[in-house]
């Protein structure tokens, strides 16, 4: 008899286990429901955020566009543009490259909490920004956004488009009937940089043992965009990915060597300090030179979705739908059902946090780390924030992945059409509030 009592205590009855599972599942739902309304623990939504970026597009309330969820339209969705838009870089053309979920990407819409974010109306956009010039300044992720906007506008004004590259732009077009220019200025660091080699006559860096590296002039803008503030009425900046690119700026063989006023910054500073100095200089440069009435945005960091390792260590991004709380709850329920020892279960709180959390040293923590530097640098400036990071963290499904044409999976850039269309929706919403 005693042996049976011990056995009962060791292995709970099926009914008790079932009710335990139900209670844990309900508790998990409650936790996730609460988490959806919390401010991001790593400061994504808690950083620099001007009031204009929070105003509801109806004008009757305030809206944090970074808080929300992705909603799927189950019906057929007409593409905003298709694979025939020649400006789409080949590796990003997921429709043409036959990525398995390329058409599914069209069905997802970002739904901010408590406000509306309608899709960009290209006809209205062309009319509203007649006689204006819009410039994207930054790395290839800003080109991704530039191409998205151009392709949306081109679809309704194809016969009126001419190539036009103002003020050193890498790419650009003018919509003739509207006198509207849209251009992209390529720059990786914003600041001017180039190869550096030791001088045979010696010098400060040579005396410290440096033979090769990259000279980064923190107070000089790269020539590709130096004149852009004088030309464009609206500017959208970004930087970040290249600051920690070991394949380019190897800390041992080709380190970043920072210069200010033509002289090396001593003692030597690492990239995380160099980006702070550079951002302050570049923001100040634009503030002083922006044409009268011009609007300046700084886009937050675009997240990467390498899982299982970084880009050069077998990382992949083969999901076919956005990361979602509901999906994680189902995973949790399976864990509960399959575990014989319920008290030892460690619940998986939030998958997005595992990938991006600074505290957890996530594989893709770069985005939030860069944003911290950006938020601090923007304080006191007249720049507006285009905060796309958190809404994009869920979109592990929206990268070119194995169809990107690279030797490794492309889990950094975005399929077109795709996520960056929503970035432009957000841009228009913020411009409407200006």
Short mmCIF file of C-alpha atoms in Angstrom, two decimals:
data_model
loop_
_atom_site.label_atom_id
_atom_site.label_comp_id
_atom_site.label_asym_id
_atom_site.label_seq_id
_atom_site.Cartn_x
_atom_site.Cartn_y
_atom_site.Cartn_z
CA UNK A 1 0.00 0.00 0.00
CA UNK A 2 2.78 2.39 0.96
CA UNK A 3 4.58 1.58 -2.26
CA UNK A 4 1.48 2.53 -4.29
CA UNK A 5 1.19 5.87 -2.43
CA UNK A 6 4.81 6.67 -3.24
CA UNK A 7 4.15 5.74 -6.86
CA UNK A 8 1.13 8.11 -6.99
CA UNK A 9 3.17 10.97 -5.61
CA UNK A 10 5.98 10.33 -8.09
CA UNK A 11 3.70 10.16 -11.13
CA UNK A 12 0.65 12.49 -10.99
CA UNK A 13 -2.63 11.23 -12.35
CA UNK A 14 -3.43 11.98 -16.01
CA UNK A 15 -6.31 14.25 -14.93
CA UNK A 16 -4.05 16.27 -12.63
CA UNK A 17 -1.39 16.53 -15.36
CA UNK A 18 -4.01 17.71 -17.84
CA UNK A 19 -5.27 20.48 -15.54
CA UNK A 20 -1.67 21.48 -14.80
CA UNK A 21 -1.02 21.78 -18.53
CA UNK A 22 -4.15 23.88 -19.01
CA UNK A 23 -3.26 26.21 -16.13
CA UNK A 24 0.31 26.63 -17.39
CA UNK A 25 -0.95 27.28 -20.90
CA UNK A 26 -3.41 29.94 -19.68
CA UNK A 27 -0.67 31.51 -17.59
CA UNK A 28 1.62 31.55 -20.62
CA UNK A 29 -1.07 33.28 -22.69
CA UNK A 30 -1.44 35.88 -19.95
CA UNK A 31 2.33 36.48 -19.85
CA UNK A 32 2.54 36.89 -23.61
CA UNK A 33 -0.49 39.19 -23.62
CA UNK A 34 1.21 41.36 -21.03
CA UNK A 35 4.50 41.32 -22.93
CA UNK A 36 2.83 42.68 -26.03
CA UNK A 37 2.11 45.93 -24.21
CA UNK A 38 5.45 46.32 -22.49
CA UNK A 39 8.09 48.70 -23.75
CA UNK A 40 11.00 46.83 -25.26
CA UNK A 41 13.53 45.86 -22.61
CA UNK A 42 16.50 46.79 -24.78
CA UNK A 43 15.29 50.30 -25.52
CA UNK A 44 13.96 49.88 -29.06
CA UNK A 45 10.79 51.80 -28.31
CA UNK A 46 12.09 53.61 -25.28
CA UNK A 47 14.76 55.70 -26.97
CA UNK A 48 14.64 58.98 -28.86
CA UNK A 49 11.12 59.36 -30.28
CA UNK A 50 9.93 62.85 -31.29
CA UNK A 51 6.23 63.62 -30.67
CA UNK A 52 5.58 63.85 -34.41
CA UNK A 53 6.56 60.21 -34.76
CA UNK A 54 3.91 59.19 -32.26
CA UNK A 55 0.94 61.21 -33.48
CA UNK A 56 -1.95 59.17 -34.80
CA UNK A 57 -2.44 59.66 -38.54
CA UNK A 58 -6.01 60.76 -37.81
CA UNK A 59 -4.57 63.56 -35.68
CA UNK A 60 -6.73 62.80 -32.65
CA UNK A 61 -4.35 60.76 -30.50
CA UNK A 62 -0.77 59.63 -30.15
CA UNK A 63 0.53 56.50 -31.75
CA UNK A 64 3.67 54.45 -31.27
CA UNK A 65 4.02 52.91 -34.70
CA UNK A 66 6.71 50.53 -33.44
CA UNK A 67 4.21 48.67 -31.27
CA UNK A 68 1.83 46.34 -33.04
CA UNK A 69 1.58 43.05 -34.88
CA UNK A 70 1.60 41.62 -38.39
CA UNK A 71 -1.83 40.74 -39.78
CA UNK A 72 -2.36 38.46 -42.74
CA UNK A 73 -4.92 39.13 -45.43
CA UNK A 74 -6.22 35.73 -46.46
CA UNK A 75 -7.49 37.03 -49.80
CA UNK A 76 -5.49 37.67 -52.94
CA UNK A 77 -3.42 40.84 -52.67
CA UNK A 78 -2.43 42.71 -55.81
CA UNK A 79 1.34 43.39 -55.78
CA UNK A 80 2.24 47.06 -55.36
CA UNK A 81 4.79 46.41 -58.11
CA UNK A 82 6.19 43.26 -59.67
CA UNK A 83 9.47 41.67 -60.69
CA UNK A 84 9.55 43.73 -63.90
CA UNK A 85 10.77 46.82 -62.00
CA UNK A 86 14.32 46.88 -63.34
CA UNK A 87 15.72 48.83 -60.40
CA UNK A 88 15.30 45.78 -58.14
CA UNK A 89 18.71 44.28 -57.46
CA UNK A 90 18.69 40.72 -58.83
CA UNK A 91 19.31 39.08 -55.44
CA UNK A 92 16.31 40.88 -53.90
CA UNK A 93 13.85 39.93 -56.64
CA UNK A 94 12.25 37.06 -54.76
CA UNK A 95 9.33 36.74 -57.19
CA UNK A 96 11.66 36.34 -60.15
CA UNK A 97 13.98 34.07 -58.15
CA UNK A 98 10.99 31.90 -57.15
CA UNK A 99 11.43 32.05 -53.42
CA UNK A 100 8.84 29.68 -52.00
CA UNK A 101 6.95 32.33 -49.98
CA UNK A 102 7.57 35.34 -52.24
CA UNK A 103 3.86 35.89 -52.93
CA UNK A 104 2.89 35.25 -49.33
CA UNK A 105 5.00 38.28 -48.34
CA UNK A 106 2.44 40.50 -50.08
CA UNK A 107 -0.31 39.45 -47.69
CA UNK A 108 1.25 40.68 -44.45
CA UNK A 109 0.35 44.15 -43.13
CA UNK A 110 1.81 45.92 -40.10
CA UNK A 111 -0.98 46.82 -37.69
CA UNK A 112 0.21 49.42 -35.11
CA UNK A 113 -1.45 49.35 -31.70
CA UNK A 114 -4.30 51.87 -31.59
CA UNK A 115 -3.79 53.56 -34.94
CA UNK A 116 -3.88 53.09 -38.70
CA UNK A 117 -1.05 52.64 -41.17
CA UNK A 118 -2.55 52.62 -44.67
CA UNK A 119 -0.46 51.57 -47.68
CA UNK A 120 1.32 54.29 -49.60
CA UNK A 121 -0.86 55.70 -52.37
CA UNK A 122 1.60 56.37 -55.23
CA UNK A 123 -0.71 58.74 -57.13
CA UNK A 124 -1.35 60.83 -54.04
CA UNK A 125 2.36 60.72 -53.15
CA UNK A 126 3.42 62.04 -56.54
CA UNK A 127 0.93 64.88 -56.32
CA UNK A 128 1.74 65.84 -52.76
CA UNK A 129 5.51 65.91 -53.26
CA UNK A 130 5.45 67.69 -56.59
CA UNK A 131 8.56 69.85 -57.09
CA UNK A 132 10.35 68.08 -54.24
CA UNK A 133 13.52 66.02 -54.01
CA UNK A 134 13.89 62.99 -51.75
CA UNK A 135 17.25 61.45 -50.94
CA UNK A 136 18.18 58.19 -49.24
CA UNK A 137 21.68 58.31 -47.74
CA UNK A 138 23.25 55.14 -46.39
CA UNK A 139 24.22 51.55 -47.02
CA UNK A 140 22.53 48.89 -49.14
CA UNK A 141 19.62 48.62 -46.69
CA UNK A 142 18.69 52.21 -47.53
CA UNK A 143 19.00 51.29 -51.19
CA UNK A 144 16.52 48.49 -50.44
CA UNK A 145 14.07 51.14 -49.18
CA UNK A 146 14.82 53.53 -52.05
CA UNK A 147 14.07 50.83 -54.64
CA UNK A 148 10.80 49.99 -52.89
CA UNK A 149 9.61 53.60 -53.11
CA UNK A 150 10.78 54.03 -56.69
CA UNK A 151 9.05 50.86 -57.88
CA UNK A 152 5.76 51.86 -56.22
CA UNK A 153 5.85 55.27 -57.90
CA UNK A 154 7.08 53.97 -61.25
CA UNK A 155 4.09 51.67 -61.58
CA UNK A 156 1.70 54.62 -61.95
CA UNK A 157 4.06 56.95 -63.80
CA UNK A 158 6.19 54.68 -65.96
CA UNK A 159 6.22 56.86 -69.08
CA UNK A 160 7.34 59.94 -67.15
CA UNK A 161 10.50 58.62 -65.50
CA UNK A 162 14.03 59.73 -66.41
CA UNK A 163 17.34 58.84 -64.84
CA UNK A 164 18.78 61.70 -62.82
CA UNK A 165 21.59 61.54 -60.25
CA UNK A 166 21.81 64.77 -58.28
CA UNK A 167 24.70 65.77 -56.01
CA UNK A 168 26.82 62.65 -56.36
CA UNK A 169 23.97 60.15 -56.02
CA UNK A 170 24.69 56.54 -56.89
CA UNK A 171 21.23 56.14 -58.43
CA UNK A 172 18.34 58.51 -59.03
CA UNK A 173 15.25 59.28 -61.08
CA UNK A 174 13.00 62.23 -61.82
CA UNK A 175 9.26 61.88 -62.38
CA UNK A 176 9.05 64.51 -65.08
CA UNK A 177 5.37 65.49 -64.91
CA UNK A 178 5.68 66.08 -61.15
CA UNK A 179 9.25 67.37 -61.06
CA UNK A 180 9.82 64.90 -58.21
CA UNK A 181 13.30 63.46 -57.73
CA UNK A 182 14.05 60.28 -55.79
CA UNK A 183 17.73 59.41 -55.34
CA UNK A 184 20.06 57.11 -53.42
CA UNK A 185 23.48 58.17 -52.13
CA UNK A 186 25.64 55.21 -51.18
CA UNK A 187 27.79 55.49 -48.06
CA UNK A 188 28.73 52.81 -45.56
CA UNK A 189 29.93 54.84 -42.58
CA UNK A 190 28.59 58.32 -43.50
CA UNK A 191 32.12 59.55 -42.74
CA UNK A 192 34.86 59.56 -45.35
CA UNK A 193 37.16 56.54 -45.20
CA UNK A 194 39.80 54.77 -47.24
CA UNK A 195 42.79 52.46 -47.07
CA UNK A 196 45.70 53.54 -44.87
CA UNK A 197 49.29 52.30 -45.08
CA UNK A 198 52.27 53.11 -42.91
CA UNK A 199 54.53 55.91 -44.12
CA UNK A 200 58.17 54.98 -44.58
CA UNK A 201 59.09 58.25 -42.83
CA UNK A 202 57.22 57.15 -39.73
CA UNK A 203 54.46 58.82 -37.75
CA UNK A 204 52.27 58.49 -34.69
CA UNK A 205 50.43 55.37 -35.82
CA UNK A 206 53.60 53.86 -37.24
CA UNK A 207 55.28 54.27 -33.88
CA UNK A 208 52.45 52.25 -32.33
CA UNK A 209 53.15 49.39 -34.72
CA UNK A 210 50.38 49.90 -37.29
CA UNK A 211 51.18 48.93 -40.87
CA UNK A 212 47.76 48.79 -42.57
CA UNK A 213 44.20 49.78 -41.83
CA UNK A 214 41.36 52.07 -42.78
CA UNK A 215 41.46 55.78 -42.09
CA UNK A 216 38.07 57.08 -40.98
CA UNK A 217 37.75 60.89 -40.89
CA UNK A 218 34.96 61.28 -38.34
CA UNK A 219 34.35 64.95 -39.15
CA UNK A 220 34.27 64.69 -42.96
CA UNK A 221 31.21 63.36 -44.83
CA UNK A 222 31.79 60.95 -47.66
CA UNK A 223 31.79 62.82 -50.95
CA UNK A 224 28.89 60.75 -52.32
CA UNK A 225 26.42 62.65 -50.15
CA UNK A 226 28.25 65.79 -48.94
CA UNK A 227 26.05 68.06 -51.11
CA UNK A 228 22.81 66.15 -50.51
CA UNK A 229 21.51 68.43 -47.69
CA UNK A 230 21.69 71.40 -50.05
CA UNK A 231 19.72 69.59 -52.78
CA UNK A 232 17.03 67.42 -51.19
CA UNK A 233 13.89 68.52 -49.39
CA UNK A 234 13.60 65.22 -47.53
CA UNK A 235 16.55 63.07 -46.44
CA UNK A 236 16.51 59.58 -44.93
CA UNK A 237 19.83 58.49 -43.38
CA UNK A 238 21.10 55.20 -42.03
CA UNK A 239 24.36 53.59 -40.96
CA UNK A 240 25.34 50.68 -38.77
CA UNK A 241 26.06 47.36 -40.45
CA UNK A 242 29.54 48.25 -41.65
CA UNK A 243 30.82 49.43 -38.30
CA UNK A 244 31.28 45.87 -37.09
CA UNK A 245 32.21 44.13 -40.35
CA UNK A 246 35.24 41.92 -39.63
CA UNK A 247 35.43 40.86 -43.28
CA UNK A 248 36.21 44.49 -44.12
CA UNK A 249 37.60 46.12 -41.00
CA UNK A 250 39.57 43.31 -39.40
CA UNK A 251 40.59 44.56 -35.92
CA UNK A 252 44.08 43.06 -36.35
CA UNK A 253 44.96 43.18 -40.06
CA UNK A 254 42.89 46.16 -41.25
CA UNK A 255 41.57 48.07 -38.22
CA UNK A 256 39.58 51.30 -38.22
CA UNK A 257 41.92 54.20 -37.45
CA UNK A 258 39.95 57.30 -36.54
CA UNK A 259 41.07 60.79 -37.53
CA UNK A 260 39.69 64.18 -36.50
CA UNK A 261 40.82 67.48 -38.02
CA UNK A 262 43.35 65.49 -40.03
CA UNK A 263 45.05 63.95 -37.00
CA UNK A 264 44.74 60.48 -35.44
CA UNK A 265 42.46 60.32 -32.41
CA UNK A 266 44.63 59.32 -29.47
CA UNK A 267 44.45 57.27 -27.45
CA UNK A 268 43.03 54.95 -30.10
CA UNK A 269 39.30 54.30 -29.85
CA UNK A 270 37.28 51.18 -30.83
CA UNK A 271 34.42 51.21 -33.38
CA UNK A 272 31.71 51.64 -30.72
CA UNK A 273 33.33 54.93 -29.69
CA UNK A 274 34.15 55.87 -33.28
CA UNK A 275 30.51 55.61 -34.33
CA UNK A 276 29.46 57.93 -31.49
CA UNK A 277 31.96 60.59 -32.55
CA UNK A 278 31.05 60.18 -36.21
CA UNK A 279 27.29 60.39 -35.63
CA UNK A 280 27.63 63.64 -33.68
CA UNK A 281 29.75 65.19 -36.43
CA UNK A 282 27.51 64.01 -39.27
CA UNK A 283 24.29 65.09 -37.54
CA UNK A 284 25.82 68.51 -36.88
CA UNK A 285 27.00 68.74 -40.50
CA UNK A 286 23.49 68.10 -41.84
CA UNK A 287 21.84 70.44 -39.33
CA UNK A 288 24.02 73.33 -40.54
CA UNK A 289 23.60 72.67 -44.26
CA UNK A 290 20.08 71.36 -44.75
CA UNK A 291 18.11 73.56 -47.13
CA UNK A 292 15.48 75.78 -45.54
CA UNK A 293 12.35 73.85 -44.62
CA UNK A 294 14.01 70.50 -45.25
CA UNK A 295 12.99 67.40 -43.31
CA UNK A 296 15.59 64.99 -41.95
CA UNK A 297 14.96 61.40 -40.87
CA UNK A 298 17.36 58.89 -39.39
CA UNK A 299 16.24 55.33 -39.96
CA UNK A 300 16.92 52.88 -37.15
CA UNK A 301 18.83 49.69 -37.74
CA UNK A 302 17.44 46.99 -40.02
CA UNK A 303 17.61 43.66 -38.16
CA UNK A 304 19.30 40.56 -39.50
CA UNK A 305 17.81 37.09 -39.01
CA UNK A 306 20.71 34.65 -39.08
CA UNK A 307 19.77 31.66 -36.97
CA UNK A 308 22.22 28.98 -35.88
CA UNK A 309 25.26 31.15 -36.57
CA UNK A 310 26.32 34.37 -38.26
CA UNK A 311 26.44 34.89 -42.04
CA UNK A 312 29.89 33.26 -42.34
CA UNK A 313 29.15 30.45 -39.88
CA UNK A 314 26.24 28.68 -41.51
CA UNK A 315 23.49 31.05 -40.35
CA UNK A 316 20.16 30.67 -42.12
CA UNK A 317 16.70 32.27 -42.40
CA UNK A 318 14.30 29.79 -43.95
CA UNK A 319 11.11 30.64 -42.10
CA UNK A 320 8.03 31.12 -44.27
CA UNK A 321 5.97 33.29 -41.93
CA UNK A 322 6.72 36.07 -39.44
CA UNK A 323 7.87 35.27 -35.95
CA UNK A 324 4.69 35.36 -33.91
CA UNK A 325 3.56 34.99 -30.32
CA UNK A 326 0.90 32.50 -31.36
CA UNK A 327 3.52 30.26 -32.97
CA UNK A 328 5.59 30.32 -29.80
CA UNK A 329 2.59 29.43 -27.65
CA UNK A 330 2.04 26.31 -29.75
CA UNK A 331 5.66 25.36 -29.27
CA UNK A 332 5.22 25.85 -25.52
CA UNK A 333 2.10 23.68 -25.49
CA UNK A 334 3.94 20.88 -27.29
CA UNK A 335 6.67 21.09 -24.68
CA UNK A 336 4.07 20.75 -21.94
CA UNK A 337 2.38 17.81 -23.60
CA UNK A 338 5.60 15.93 -24.24
CA UNK A 339 7.27 16.50 -20.88
CA UNK A 340 6.88 13.73 -18.27
CA UNK A 341 8.24 15.98 -15.53
CA UNK A 342 6.19 19.19 -15.59
CA UNK A 343 8.02 20.99 -12.75
CA UNK A 344 11.30 20.91 -14.72
CA UNK A 345 9.88 22.74 -17.76
CA UNK A 346 11.63 25.98 -18.71
CA UNK A 347 9.19 28.02 -20.77
CA UNK A 348 10.44 29.75 -23.90
CA UNK A 349 9.35 33.32 -23.20
CA UNK A 350 9.72 35.16 -26.50
CA UNK A 351 11.51 33.96 -29.59
CA UNK A 352 12.28 37.46 -30.87
CA UNK A 353 14.11 38.17 -27.63
CA UNK A 354 16.29 35.10 -28.08
CA UNK A 355 17.47 36.42 -31.44
CA UNK A 356 17.90 40.10 -30.64
CA UNK A 357 18.26 40.66 -26.89
CA UNK A 358 21.43 42.42 -25.80
CA UNK A 359 21.06 40.96 -22.32
CA UNK A 360 20.91 37.44 -23.78
CA UNK A 361 23.72 38.13 -26.26
CA UNK A 362 21.41 37.23 -29.15
CA UNK A 363 22.86 36.21 -32.51
CA UNK A 364 21.47 39.40 -34.05
CA UNK A 365 21.86 41.87 -31.18
CA UNK A 366 23.66 44.27 -33.56
CA UNK A 367 20.46 46.14 -34.44
CA UNK A 368 19.60 47.09 -30.88
CA UNK A 369 23.22 47.89 -30.09
CA UNK A 370 23.47 50.32 -33.02
CA UNK A 371 20.16 51.92 -32.04
CA UNK A 372 21.48 52.75 -28.59
CA UNK A 373 24.29 54.74 -30.18
CA UNK A 374 21.84 56.39 -32.56
CA UNK A 375 19.31 57.39 -29.89
CA UNK A 376 22.02 59.04 -27.83
CA UNK A 377 23.49 60.93 -30.80
CA UNK A 378 20.09 62.26 -31.93
CA UNK A 379 19.23 63.89 -28.60
CA UNK A 380 18.84 67.63 -29.02
CA UNK A 381 18.83 67.45 -32.83
CA UNK A 382 16.00 68.31 -35.21
CA UNK A 383 16.17 64.89 -36.86
CA UNK A 384 13.07 62.73 -36.84
CA UNK A 385 13.27 59.05 -36.12
CA UNK A 386 12.07 56.45 -38.61
CA UNK A 387 11.89 53.52 -36.22
CA UNK A 388 11.55 50.32 -38.24
CA UNK A 389 13.60 47.97 -36.06
CA UNK A 390 11.04 46.26 -33.86
CA UNK A 391 8.40 45.86 -36.57
CA UNK A 392 11.10 44.27 -38.75
CA UNK A 393 12.41 41.91 -36.07
CA UNK A 394 9.39 39.66 -36.60
CA UNK A 395 10.02 39.30 -40.35
CA UNK A 396 12.45 36.40 -40.46
CA UNK A 397 10.46 35.21 -43.47
CA UNK A 398 11.10 38.26 -45.64
CA UNK A 399 14.80 37.89 -46.58
CA UNK A 400 16.05 36.47 -49.90
CA UNK A 401 17.67 33.59 -47.96
CA UNK A 402 19.00 30.89 -50.31
CA UNK A 403 17.61 32.66 -53.40
CA UNK A 404 19.80 35.75 -52.88
CA UNK A 405 22.55 34.57 -55.20
CA UNK A 406 25.29 34.73 -52.56
CA UNK A 407 27.64 32.01 -51.34
CA UNK A 408 25.91 32.33 -47.99
CA UNK A 409 22.23 32.88 -47.21
CA UNK A 410 21.15 36.51 -47.42
CA UNK A 411 19.41 37.12 -44.11
CA UNK A 412 20.19 40.83 -44.09
CA UNK A 413 18.56 42.39 -47.16
CA UNK A 414 14.85 42.16 -47.91
CA UNK A 415 12.77 40.70 -50.72
CA UNK A 416 11.12 43.21 -53.06
CA UNK A 417 8.20 43.60 -53.00
CA UNK A 418 8.24 43.03 -49.28
CA UNK A 419 9.00 44.50 -45.90
CA UNK A 420 10.59 47.78 -47.00
CA UNK A 421 7.26 48.71 -48.60
CA UNK A 422 5.96 48.98 -45.02
CA UNK A 423 8.93 51.16 -44.10
CA UNK A 424 7.78 53.58 -46.80
CA UNK A 425 4.22 53.39 -45.49
CA UNK A 426 5.59 54.52 -42.14
CA UNK A 427 7.64 57.28 -43.78
CA UNK A 428 4.50 58.69 -45.42
CA UNK A 429 2.56 58.50 -42.14
CA UNK A 430 5.26 60.49 -40.36
CA UNK A 431 5.41 63.05 -43.18
CA UNK A 432 1.65 63.51 -42.89
CA UNK A 433 2.12 64.40 -39.24
CA UNK A 434 4.72 67.05 -40.06
#
